[in-house]
Each structure stands twice: as C-alpha cells, then as structure tokens.
Coordinates of C-alpha atoms in Angstrom, one line a residue:
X1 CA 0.0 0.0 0.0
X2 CA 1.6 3.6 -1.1
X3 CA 0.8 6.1 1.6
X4 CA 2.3 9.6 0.8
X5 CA 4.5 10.6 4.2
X6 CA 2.5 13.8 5.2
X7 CA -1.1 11.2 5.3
X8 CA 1.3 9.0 7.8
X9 CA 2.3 12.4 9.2
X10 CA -1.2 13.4 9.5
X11 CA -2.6 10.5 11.1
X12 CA 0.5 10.3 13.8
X13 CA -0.2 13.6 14.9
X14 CA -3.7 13.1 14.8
X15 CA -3.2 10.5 16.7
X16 CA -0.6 12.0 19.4
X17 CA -3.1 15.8 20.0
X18 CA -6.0 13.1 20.7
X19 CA -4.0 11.4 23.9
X20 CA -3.0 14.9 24.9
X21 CA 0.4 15.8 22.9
X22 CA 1.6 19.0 21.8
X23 CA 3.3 19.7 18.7
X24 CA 6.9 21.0 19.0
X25 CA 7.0 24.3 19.9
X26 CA 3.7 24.7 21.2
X27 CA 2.7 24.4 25.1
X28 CA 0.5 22.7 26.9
X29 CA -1.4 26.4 27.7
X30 CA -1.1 27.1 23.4
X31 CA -2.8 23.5 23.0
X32 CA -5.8 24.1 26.0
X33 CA -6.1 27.2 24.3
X34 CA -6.4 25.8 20.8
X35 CA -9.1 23.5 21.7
X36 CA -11.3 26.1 23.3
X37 CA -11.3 27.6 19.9
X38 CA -9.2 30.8 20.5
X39 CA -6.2 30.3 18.8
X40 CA -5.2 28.9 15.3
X41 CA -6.4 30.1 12.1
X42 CA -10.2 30.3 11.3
X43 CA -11.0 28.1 8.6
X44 CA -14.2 26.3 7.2
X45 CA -13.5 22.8 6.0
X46 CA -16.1 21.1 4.0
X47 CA -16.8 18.1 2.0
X48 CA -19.3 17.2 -0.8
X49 CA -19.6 14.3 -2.7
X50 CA -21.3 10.6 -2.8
X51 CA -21.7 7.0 -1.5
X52 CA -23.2 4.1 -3.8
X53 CA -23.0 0.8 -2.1
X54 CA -23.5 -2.4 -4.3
X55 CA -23.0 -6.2 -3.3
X56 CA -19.5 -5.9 -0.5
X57 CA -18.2 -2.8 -2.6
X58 CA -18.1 0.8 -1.2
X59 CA -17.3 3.9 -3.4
X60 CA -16.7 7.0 -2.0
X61 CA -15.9 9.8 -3.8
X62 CA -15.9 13.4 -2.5
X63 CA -13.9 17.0 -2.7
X64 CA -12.4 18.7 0.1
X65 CA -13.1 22.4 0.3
X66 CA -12.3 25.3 2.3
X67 CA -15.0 28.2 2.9
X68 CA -12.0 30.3 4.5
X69 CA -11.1 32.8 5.2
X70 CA -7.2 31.6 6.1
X71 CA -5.4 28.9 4.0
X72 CA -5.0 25.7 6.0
X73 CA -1.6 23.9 5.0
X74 CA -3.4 19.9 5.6
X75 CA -6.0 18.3 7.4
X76 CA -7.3 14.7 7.5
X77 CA -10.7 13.5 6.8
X78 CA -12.0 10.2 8.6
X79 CA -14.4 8.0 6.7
X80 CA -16.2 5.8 9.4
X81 CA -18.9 2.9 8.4
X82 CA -21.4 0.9 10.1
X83 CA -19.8 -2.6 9.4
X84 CA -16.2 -4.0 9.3
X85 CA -14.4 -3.8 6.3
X86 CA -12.6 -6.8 5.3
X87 CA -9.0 -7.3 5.9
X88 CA -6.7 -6.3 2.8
X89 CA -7.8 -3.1 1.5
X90 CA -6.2 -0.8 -1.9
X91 CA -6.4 2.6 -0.6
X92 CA -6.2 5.9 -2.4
X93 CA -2.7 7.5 -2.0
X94 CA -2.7 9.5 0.9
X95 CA -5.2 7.4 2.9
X96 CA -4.6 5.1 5.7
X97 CA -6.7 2.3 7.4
X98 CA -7.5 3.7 10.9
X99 CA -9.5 0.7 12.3
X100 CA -11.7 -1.8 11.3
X101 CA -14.1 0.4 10.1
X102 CA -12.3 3.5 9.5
X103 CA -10.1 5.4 7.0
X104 CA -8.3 8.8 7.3
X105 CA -7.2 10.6 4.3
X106 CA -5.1 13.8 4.1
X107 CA -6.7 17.1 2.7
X108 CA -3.8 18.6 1.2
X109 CA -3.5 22.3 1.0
X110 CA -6.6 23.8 1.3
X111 CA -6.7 27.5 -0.1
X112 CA -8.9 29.7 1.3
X113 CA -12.5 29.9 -0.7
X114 CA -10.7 27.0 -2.5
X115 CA -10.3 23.4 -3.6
X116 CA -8.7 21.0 -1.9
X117 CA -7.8 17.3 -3.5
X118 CA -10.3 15.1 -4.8
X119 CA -10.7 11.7 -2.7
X120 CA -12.1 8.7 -4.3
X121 CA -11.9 5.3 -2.4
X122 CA -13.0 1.9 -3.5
X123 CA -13.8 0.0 0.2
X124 CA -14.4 -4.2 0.6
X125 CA -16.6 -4.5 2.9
X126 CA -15.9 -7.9 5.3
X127 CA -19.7 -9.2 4.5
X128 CA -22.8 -8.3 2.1
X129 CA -25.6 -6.1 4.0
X130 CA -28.5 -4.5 2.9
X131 CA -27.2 -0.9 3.8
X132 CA -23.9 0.8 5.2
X133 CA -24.0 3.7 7.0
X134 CA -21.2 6.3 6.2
X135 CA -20.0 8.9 8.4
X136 CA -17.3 11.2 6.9
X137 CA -15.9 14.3 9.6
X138 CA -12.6 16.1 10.2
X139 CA -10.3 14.1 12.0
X140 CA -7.7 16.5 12.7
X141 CA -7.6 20.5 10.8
X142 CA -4.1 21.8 12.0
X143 CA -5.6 23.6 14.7
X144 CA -8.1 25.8 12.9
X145 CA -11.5 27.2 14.2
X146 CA -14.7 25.5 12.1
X147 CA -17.3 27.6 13.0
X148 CA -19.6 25.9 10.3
X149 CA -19.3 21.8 11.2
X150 CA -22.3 21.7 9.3
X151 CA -20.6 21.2 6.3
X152 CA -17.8 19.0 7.2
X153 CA -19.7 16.2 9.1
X154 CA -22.1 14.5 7.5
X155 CA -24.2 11.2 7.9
X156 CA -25.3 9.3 4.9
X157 CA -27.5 5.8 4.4
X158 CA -26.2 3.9 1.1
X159 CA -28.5 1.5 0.3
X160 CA -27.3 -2.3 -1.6
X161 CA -28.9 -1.1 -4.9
X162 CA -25.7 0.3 -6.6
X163 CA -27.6 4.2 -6.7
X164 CA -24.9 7.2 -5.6
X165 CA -26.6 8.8 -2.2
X166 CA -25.3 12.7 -2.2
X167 CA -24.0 14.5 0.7

C-alpha cells in the first residue's frame, strides 16, 4: 500500500493531539487554548460528494473544500462505516486504514475559498448487507477554528442497490 508521508504524518499527529500531545514548539497552555477555539487560524473545512453501495463494494468519492477565510496547509478526513471492512484493502494515495471500520485521508493544501484534493476510495466490505452507513468528519484541521461543522460532518444511508446517495 503507497501512503504519501504527510497522510502517515497526519494520522500520527492526529493520533498524538487526541492522547493529549503537543506539537513541537507549542505548550500545553497554546494546545488548552487551541481546543477552546481561541487560537489557530479560522477556517471552514467542507466536503461534498457521494456513496453508492452495491454487493460488498463501497465507493466514495468526494472534494475537500475550504469556505476560509485563512489557507490551511493539511488536514485529515476520517471516513467511518457501520460494518467492518474486510482485511486487505487498496487505498487511495494519501489514505490510511485507521481501524476496522475506518479510513483517514489527508486534505492537502486547502486555499482559502478553495479546492482542496479530490478523494475517491473503492472500500471491501468484510460481508454483504442491505445498507452501510457512512460517516465522513474532520479528524484532525491543523488547529483551525470551524465555526460551520455543518458542512464537514455528514451522515449518509447507502443503500445495496448500486444508486450514488449525495451528501
């Protein structure tokens, strides 16, 4: 599996601010601060795009935007179903399994009012079911204030029939 080194570096420091780490440089104080919301860059991450679920296969395709109004360098968007997916997996570059029933991808740059990378991912799930459903949030934004997690969290029911469900 290819995983570009700033997804890996994503996810790790994902991983590290959720037990309570600081990145270098910062201190504990900068981080308390930064999760009440008062410090970091105001951004507004969103994502748009589609499910279609048909036999054990899960597409996911969807575009990472920012709303602004500051440029965010990364961030890393988790993907999180309602069954397990089965063991051996081809991920999209710049994704990374996360669990059994979740995958992180890197954002890339985001420009303000802007486009980020386009994410399209082609899941196995472990077993056939008559629906999946899909969750797809920020894991981790570099810091930034969302003021608007309306359009970065969404919830969405794929049905078995094969049709794309929109989000």
């Amino acid at each position: 599996m290819a995983v570009r080194r700033g997804a890996v570096r994503s996810v790790v420091v994902a991983g590290l601010l959720s037990l309570g780490a600081v990145a270098p440089g910062v201190t504990q104080a900068q981080a308390r601060a930064g999760a009440a919301g008062s410090a970091g860059p105001e951004a507004d991450v969103a994502y748009h795009g589609r499910v279609a679920l048909s036999g054990t296969r899960l597409r996911v395709w969807l575009v990472t935007e920012n709303d602004g109004p500051a440029a965010l360098p990364n961030a890393t968007l988790r993907v999180r179903l309602s069954g397990d997916l089965a063991d051996r997996q081809r991920l999209a570059e710049g994704c990374a399994r996360a669990g059994m029933r979740e995958v992180v991808c890197e954002t890339g740059a985001l420009p303000p009012h802007g486009r980020g990378r386009h994410v399209g991912l082609l899941l196995e799930m472990r077993e056939r079911a008559p629906e999946v459903l899909v969750r797809v949030d920020t894991w981790w934004n570099g810091g930034a204030t969302d003021r608007n997690l309306a359009n970065n969290e969404h919830v969405v029911l794929a049905l078995d029939t094969g049709d794309a469900y929109a989000f």
